GROMACS .gro file of C-alpha atoms in nm:
model
  324
    1MET     CA    1  10.204  11.211  13.573
    2SER     CA    2   9.979  11.103  13.842
    3ALA     CA    3   9.779  10.787  13.870
    4PRO     CA    4   9.503  10.734  13.607
    5LEU     CA    5   9.155  10.867  13.677
    6GLU     CA    6   8.874  10.817  13.428
    7ALA     CA    7   8.675  11.129  13.543
    8SER     CA    8   8.765  11.417  13.325
    9THR     CA    9   8.630  11.665  13.066
   10GLU     CA   10   8.765  11.420  12.806
   11MET     CA   11   8.578  11.131  12.945
   12HIS     CA   12   8.254  11.307  12.912
   13ALA     CA   13   8.329  11.428  12.560
   14THR     CA   14   8.452  11.101  12.422
   15GLY     CA   15   8.349  10.816  12.660
   16SER     CA   16   8.548  10.630  12.935
   17LEU     CA   17   8.846  10.393  12.881
   18ASP     CA   18   8.718  10.187  13.171
   19GLY     CA   19   8.799   9.832  13.106
   20ALA     CA   20   9.121   9.903  12.925
   21PRO     CA   21   9.459   9.789  13.059
   22ALA     CA   22   9.542  10.011  13.364
   23GLU     CA   23   9.850  10.158  13.192
   24TYR     CA   24   9.630  10.309  12.913
   25LEU     CA   25   9.372  10.496  13.126
   26THR     CA   26   9.371  10.881  13.111
   27PRO     CA   27   9.579  11.034  13.386
   28GLN     CA   28   9.429  11.258  13.649
   29ASP     CA   29   9.666  11.548  13.583
   30TRP     CA   30   9.698  11.702  13.230
   31PRO     CA   31  10.049  11.574  13.095
   32THR     CA   32  10.287  11.830  12.944
   33LEU     CA   33  10.402  11.764  12.586
   34ASP     CA   34  10.737  11.646  12.726
   35GLU     CA   35  10.565  11.404  12.954
   36ALA     CA   36  10.340  11.276  12.678
   37ARG     CA   37  10.633  11.223  12.447
   38ALA     CA   38  10.822  11.047  12.732
   39TRP     CA   39  10.511  10.828  12.783
   40CYS     CA   40  10.519  10.727  12.408
   41HIS     CA   41  10.892  10.663  12.423
   42ASP     CA   42  10.857  10.445  12.717
   43LEU     CA   43  10.565  10.249  12.566
   44ALA     CA   44  10.764  10.182  12.254
   45SER     CA   45  11.078  10.086  12.446
   46SER     CA   46  10.897   9.847  12.681
   47HIS     CA   47  10.657   9.680  12.449
   48TYR     CA   48  10.856   9.599  12.139
   49GLU     CA   49  11.234   9.591  12.160
   50ASN     CA   50  11.274   9.561  11.777
   51PHE     CA   51  11.078   9.868  11.718
   52HIS     CA   52  11.291  10.058  11.965
   53VAL     CA   53  11.605   9.943  11.780
   54ALA     CA   54  11.449  10.042  11.446
   55THR     CA   55  11.389  10.406  11.578
   56PHE     CA   56  11.765  10.451  11.634
   57PHE     CA   57  11.814  10.420  11.253
   58LEU     CA   58  11.563  10.684  11.176
   59PRO     CA   59  11.653  11.047  11.131
   60ARG     CA   60  11.673  11.199  11.480
   61ARG     CA   61  11.418  11.469  11.394
   62VAL     CA   62  11.129  11.210  11.323
   63ARG     CA   63  11.193  10.971  11.608
   64PRO     CA   64  10.948  11.143  11.860
   65HIS     CA   65  10.686  11.135  11.572
   66PHE     CA   66  10.756  10.770  11.506
   67GLU     CA   67  10.708  10.697  11.874
   68SER     CA   68  10.378  10.887  11.897
   69LEU     CA   69  10.248  10.702  11.589
   70TYR     CA   70  10.358  10.366  11.754
   71ALA     CA   71  10.180  10.471  12.086
   72PHE     CA   72   9.857  10.530  11.900
   73CYS     CA   73   9.877  10.191  11.721
   74ARG     CA   74   9.995   9.989  12.033
   75VAL     CA   75   9.717  10.115  12.246
   76ALA     CA   76   9.445  10.061  11.979
   77ASP     CA   77   9.582   9.702  11.916
   78ASP     CA   78   9.580   9.616  12.277
   79LEU     CA   79   9.227   9.754  12.331
   80GLY     CA   80   9.122   9.485  12.079
   81ASP     CA   81   9.333   9.200  12.170
   82GLU     CA   82   9.411   9.237  12.545
   83VAL     CA   83   9.037   9.271  12.638
   84ALA     CA   84   8.859   8.943  12.669
   85ASP     CA   85   8.505   9.068  12.608
   86THR     CA   86   8.412   9.149  12.248
   87ALA     CA   87   8.153   9.409  12.343
   88THR     CA   88   8.399   9.592  12.572
   89ALA     CA   89   8.678   9.569  12.319
   90LEU     CA   90   8.446   9.729  12.056
   91ARG     CA   91   8.339  10.003  12.287
   92LEU     CA   92   8.693  10.093  12.383
   93LEU     CA   93   8.787  10.111  12.010
   94ASP     CA   94   8.498  10.351  11.943
   95VAL     CA   95   8.617  10.558  12.240
   96TRP     CA   96   8.973  10.561  12.102
   97GLY     CA   97   8.830  10.673  11.766
   98ARG     CA   98   8.643  10.959  11.931
   99MET     CA   99   8.956  11.060  12.113
  100LEU     CA  100   9.136  11.053  11.771
  101ASP     CA  101   8.868  11.294  11.633
  102GLN     CA  102   8.891  11.515  11.934
  103CYS     CA  103   9.268  11.527  11.873
  104TYR     CA  104   9.195  11.673  11.522
  105ASP     CA  105   8.895  11.889  11.602
  106ALA     CA  106   8.949  12.014  11.962
  107PRO     CA  107   9.311  11.924  12.051
  108SER     CA  108   9.323  12.160  12.347
  109GLN     CA  109   9.070  11.916  12.514
  110SER     CA  110   9.290  11.596  12.453
  111ARG     CA  111   9.412  11.467  12.790
  112HIS     CA  112   9.549  11.130  12.705
  113PRO     CA  113   9.935  11.137  12.658
  114ALA     CA  114   9.913  10.934  12.341
  115PHE     CA  115   9.699  11.213  12.173
  116ILE     CA  116   9.891  11.513  12.311
  117ALA     CA  117  10.202  11.375  12.151
  118LEU     CA  118  10.017  11.266  11.834
  119HIS     CA  119   9.867  11.602  11.778
  120GLN     CA  120  10.214  11.756  11.748
  121THR     CA  121  10.289  11.490  11.495
  122ILE     CA  122   9.966  11.550  11.297
  123VAL     CA  123  10.041  11.922  11.282
  124ALA     CA  124  10.413  11.887  11.203
  125CYS     CA  125  10.365  11.629  10.934
  126ASN     CA  126  10.016  11.708  10.806
  127LEU     CA  127   9.877  11.355  10.868
  128PRO     CA  128   9.530  11.277  10.742
  129ARG     CA  129   9.299  11.124  10.999
  130THR     CA  130   9.159  10.869  10.749
  131LEU     CA  131   9.474  10.649  10.769
  132PHE     CA  132   9.430  10.645  11.163
  133HIS     CA  133   9.065  10.556  11.126
  134ASP     CA  134   9.162  10.277  10.868
  135LEU     CA  135   9.372  10.111  11.138
  136LEU     CA  136   9.085  10.121  11.377
  137CYS     CA  137   8.861   9.960  11.119
  138ALA     CA  138   9.104   9.661  11.111
  139PHE     CA  139   9.102   9.628  11.493
  140ARG     CA  140   8.733   9.627  11.500
  141GLN     CA  141   8.720   9.366  11.219
  142ASP     CA  142   8.923   9.151  11.432
  143GLN     CA  143   8.652   9.142  11.688
  144ILE     CA  144   8.384   9.019  11.438
  145LYS     CA  145   8.567   8.835  11.156
  146THR     CA  146   8.778   8.551  11.266
  147HIS     CA  147   8.819   8.340  10.952
  148TYR     CA  148   8.932   8.438  10.600
  149ASP     CA  149   8.820   8.258  10.277
  150THR     CA  150   9.031   8.413  10.009
  151TRP     CA  151   9.377   8.558   9.942
  152ASP     CA  152   9.195   8.884   9.854
  153GLU     CA  153   9.022   8.895  10.187
  154ALA     CA  154   9.359   8.879  10.366
  155ILE     CA  155   9.501   9.147  10.137
  156GLU     CA  156   9.199   9.368  10.202
  157TYR     CA  157   9.240   9.329  10.579
  158SER     CA  158   9.610   9.423  10.534
  159ARG     CA  159   9.496   9.739  10.349
  160TYR     CA  160   9.363   9.862  10.681
  161SER     CA  161   9.581   9.680  10.938
  162ALA     CA  162   9.921   9.747  10.798
  163ASN     CA  163   9.934   9.968  10.493
  164PRO     CA  164   9.827  10.291  10.683
  165VAL     CA  165  10.133  10.257  10.900
  166GLY     CA  166  10.377  10.244  10.599
  167ARG     CA  167  10.200  10.553  10.440
  168LEU     CA  168  10.213  10.740  10.760
  169VAL     CA  169  10.592  10.667  10.811
  170LEU     CA  170  10.664  10.799  10.460
  171MET     CA  171  10.467  11.114  10.542
  172LEU     CA  172  10.664  11.152  10.863
  173CYS     CA  173  10.973  11.158  10.646
  174GLY     CA  174  10.829  11.402  10.388
  175TYR     CA  175  10.713  11.166  10.120
  176ARG     CA  176  10.357  11.201  10.013
  177ASP     CA  177  10.343  11.068   9.645
  178GLU     CA  178  10.120  10.782   9.555
  179GLN     CA  179  10.400  10.585   9.368
  180ARG     CA  180  10.612  10.543   9.680
  181ALA     CA  181  10.292  10.473   9.885
  182LEU     CA  182  10.182  10.182   9.663
  183LEU     CA  183  10.531  10.033   9.691
  184SER     CA  184  10.507  10.076  10.075
  185ASP     CA  185  10.173   9.906  10.062
  186LYS     CA  186  10.332   9.601   9.917
  187VAL     CA  187  10.602   9.585  10.183
  188CYS     CA  188  10.351   9.635  10.468
  189THR     CA  189  10.106   9.387  10.336
  190ALA     CA  190  10.393   9.120  10.289
  191LEU     CA  191  10.511   9.183  10.639
  192GLN     CA  192  10.156   9.145  10.770
  193LEU     CA  193  10.103   8.819  10.570
  194ALA     CA  194  10.436   8.680  10.694
  195ASN     CA  195  10.334   8.732  11.048
  196PHE     CA  196   9.998   8.555  10.971
  197TRP     CA  197  10.180   8.249  10.837
  198GLN     CA  198  10.431   8.227  11.121
  199ASP     CA  199  10.170   8.281  11.394
  200ALA     CA  200   9.923   8.033  11.248
  201VAL     CA  201   9.897   7.833  11.572
  202ARG     CA  202   9.903   8.122  11.809
  203ASP     CA  203   9.615   8.295  11.616
  204SER     CA  204   9.409   7.963  11.622
  205GLU     CA  205   9.415   7.981  11.996
  206ILE     CA  206   9.236   8.332  11.992
  207PRO     CA  207   9.061   8.184  11.773
  208ARG     CA  208   9.141   8.341  11.432
  209ARG     CA  209   9.255   8.199  11.103
  210TYR     CA  210   9.409   8.418  10.844
  211ILE     CA  211   9.525   8.141  10.620
  212PRO     CA  212   9.284   8.158  10.334
  213ALA     CA  213   9.039   7.871  10.306
  214GLU     CA  214   9.079   7.863   9.933
  215TYR     CA  215   9.444   7.770   9.986
  216MET     CA  216   9.354   7.498  10.234
  217GLN     CA  217   9.091   7.350   9.986
  218ARG     CA  218   9.346   7.374   9.694
  219PHE     CA  219   9.608   7.183   9.882
  220GLY     CA  220   9.382   6.935  10.074
  221VAL     CA  221   9.433   7.082  10.420
  222ALA     CA  222   9.146   7.001  10.654
  223GLU     CA  223   8.987   7.233  10.903
  224GLY     CA  224   9.114   7.159  11.243
  225GLN     CA  225   9.471   7.070  11.136
  226ILE     CA  226   9.605   7.390  11.262
  227GLU     CA  227   9.425   7.375  11.609
  228GLY     CA  228   9.542   7.017  11.635
  229ARG     CA  229   9.889   7.080  11.509
  230VAL     CA  230   9.860   6.806  11.247
  231PHE     CA  231  10.133   6.852  10.997
  232THR     CA  232  10.108   6.686  10.655
  233PRO     CA  233  10.293   6.724  10.319
  234GLN     CA  234   9.985   6.889  10.190
  235PHE     CA  235  10.017   7.157  10.467
  236GLY     CA  236  10.373   7.211  10.383
  237ALA     CA  237  10.302   7.263  10.017
  238MET     CA  238  10.026   7.510  10.100
  239MET     CA  239  10.259   7.706  10.330
  240SER     CA  240  10.533   7.695  10.070
  241ALA     CA  241  10.302   7.850   9.811
  242LEU     CA  242  10.196   8.123  10.050
  243VAL     CA  243  10.550   8.205  10.152
  244GLU     CA  244  10.667   8.235   9.797
  245ARG     CA  245  10.377   8.457   9.689
  246THR     CA  246  10.439   8.670   9.987
  247ARG     CA  247  10.816   8.685   9.928
  248GLN     CA  248  10.749   8.804   9.565
  249MET     CA  249  10.525   9.079   9.703
  250LEU     CA  250  10.807   9.186   9.943
  251HIS     CA  251  11.073   9.190   9.667
  252GLU     CA  252  10.840   9.402   9.457
  253GLY     CA  253  10.772   9.655   9.735
  254SER     CA  254  11.129   9.671   9.844
  255ALA     CA  255  11.203   9.878   9.529
  256LEU     CA  256  11.085  10.161   9.750
  257ASN     CA  257  11.403  10.160   9.942
  258ALA     CA  258  11.609  10.287   9.650
  259THR     CA  259  11.375  10.596   9.609
  260VAL     CA  260  11.421  10.754   9.952
  261ASP     CA  261  11.692  10.945  10.119
  262SER     CA  262  11.983  10.742  10.266
  263GLU     CA  263  11.882  10.777  10.630
  264LEU     CA  264  11.520  10.645  10.592
  265ARG     CA  265  11.667  10.361  10.350
  266VAL     CA  266  11.861  10.216  10.640
  267THR     CA  267  11.522  10.168  10.837
  268LEU     CA  268  11.333  10.041  10.537
  269ASP     CA  269  11.606   9.790  10.457
  270LEU     CA  270  11.600   9.662  10.807
  271PHE     CA  271  11.230   9.599  10.794
  272SER     CA  272  11.244   9.435  10.443
  273LYS     CA  273  11.520   9.214  10.559
  274GLY     CA  274  11.339   9.140  10.878
  275GLY     CA  275  11.054   9.011  10.668
  276GLU     CA  276  11.278   8.804  10.450
  277ALA     CA  277  11.425   8.652  10.767
  278VAL     CA  278  11.076   8.551  10.893
  279LEU     CA  279  10.992   8.391  10.550
  280ASP     CA  280  11.339   8.214  10.544
  281GLY     CA  281  11.270   8.087  10.903
  282ILE     CA  282  10.937   7.929  10.790
  283ALA     CA  283  11.121   7.753  10.492
  284ALA     CA  284  11.413   7.647  10.717
  285GLN     CA  285  11.182   7.421  10.917
  286ASP     CA  286  11.023   7.284  10.610
  287TYR     CA  287  10.715   7.506  10.642
  288ASP     CA  288  10.600   7.330  10.949
  289VAL     CA  289  10.477   7.635  11.143
  290LEU     CA  290  10.259   7.392  11.359
  291ARG     CA  291  10.545   7.272  11.563
  292GLY     CA  292  10.625   7.621  11.683
  293ARG     CA  293  10.681   7.965  11.564
  294PRO     CA  294  10.989   8.005  11.341
  295VAL     CA  295  11.280   8.153  11.516
  296VAL     CA  296  11.511   8.410  11.361
  297THR     CA  297  11.839   8.314  11.512
  298ARG     CA  298  12.036   8.557  11.736
  299ARG     CA  299  12.320   8.551  11.474
  300LYS     CA  300  12.070   8.647  11.201
  301LYS     CA  301  11.948   8.928  11.407
  302LEU     CA  302  12.297   9.056  11.483
  303LEU     CA  303  12.389   9.037  11.110
  304LEU     CA  304  12.081   9.249  11.031
  305LEU     CA  305  12.158   9.497  11.298
  306ALA     CA  306  12.526   9.516  11.193
  307GLY     CA  307  12.425   9.580  10.839
  308ALA     CA  308  12.188   9.859  10.942
  309LEU     CA  309  12.452  10.011  11.172
  310LEU     CA  310  12.702  10.025  10.892
  311GLY     CA  311  12.440  10.177  10.669
  312LYS     CA  312  12.371  10.446  10.932
  313LEU     CA  313  12.742  10.526  10.977
  314ARG     CA  314  12.767  10.549  10.601
  315THR     CA  315  12.483  10.798  10.580
  316GLU     CA  316  12.631  11.003  10.849
  317ARG     CA  317  12.941  11.043  10.636
  318THR     CA  318  12.738  11.134  10.321
  319PRO     CA  319  12.641  11.502  10.265
  320ARG     CA  320  12.272  11.546  10.303
  321GLY     CA  321  12.082  11.530   9.965
  322ARG     CA  322  12.307  11.263   9.835
  323ALA     CA  323  12.236  10.897   9.813
  324ALA     CA  324  12.478  10.678  10.009
   0.00000   0.00000   0.00000
């Protein structure tokens, strides 16, 4: 593909991505499907190593679809978080939403590689646009809501920011029932919350606070402690309560893993155990996330990957249709 150029039919139909990171601008030449898929693959590989590793454990037939889904989410997230000006970020997210609608309504006019690849995924897997728009709602909300008062508010945010991804992944793999989707929601919400708790300091620098004010008040944690990195026994007690409530949700949702085929189960186990590792990391440093982001040790990561690899090898020796 040639260098980006924001002067195209698509630009006039949907609006310009001017102001976005340069690598996300629409290219001058129309990408082929193979080029678009390669763009999504490269984006997934270069932006998030753990995601790239996880795709290895997915059934080969769904990996390109997984990567096109990731590309949509990655660009949308960066349009919100990597653009300093709130007004520009909101405009770009609106443009991305219109490009999504074009991908559904007039796909022959889509010129951006993310949407050329995503259209094939949408058609192959019959994906509803509402789930994609839910994700965009979360990214817009980040621009205008920076503090959360209650646990329920954080759960509601996760409904838009995390749960659609889990539901879409299930659909990529052929699962469309609500029972599995609700279990997936619990896992995705728990993973989102685990990230909130471990990233409390980083988020405060944006500035955002996802730790509910009701928990701070209940445990006697003062406003400003996160920004000032003032750890107290009260803060530790609060974080312990949040971690244990999140862990329970993750355990409940992980019942999903036993209900899917053995290939997908390997990936879901990896995500669930990764969430457990984050929560364990918080507990291991006595819930003091203010001194630094908890670290999942290299040994722990290798053990998780080794377990997933053994699971994959086992599924490859198991006839299709049977549980490993």
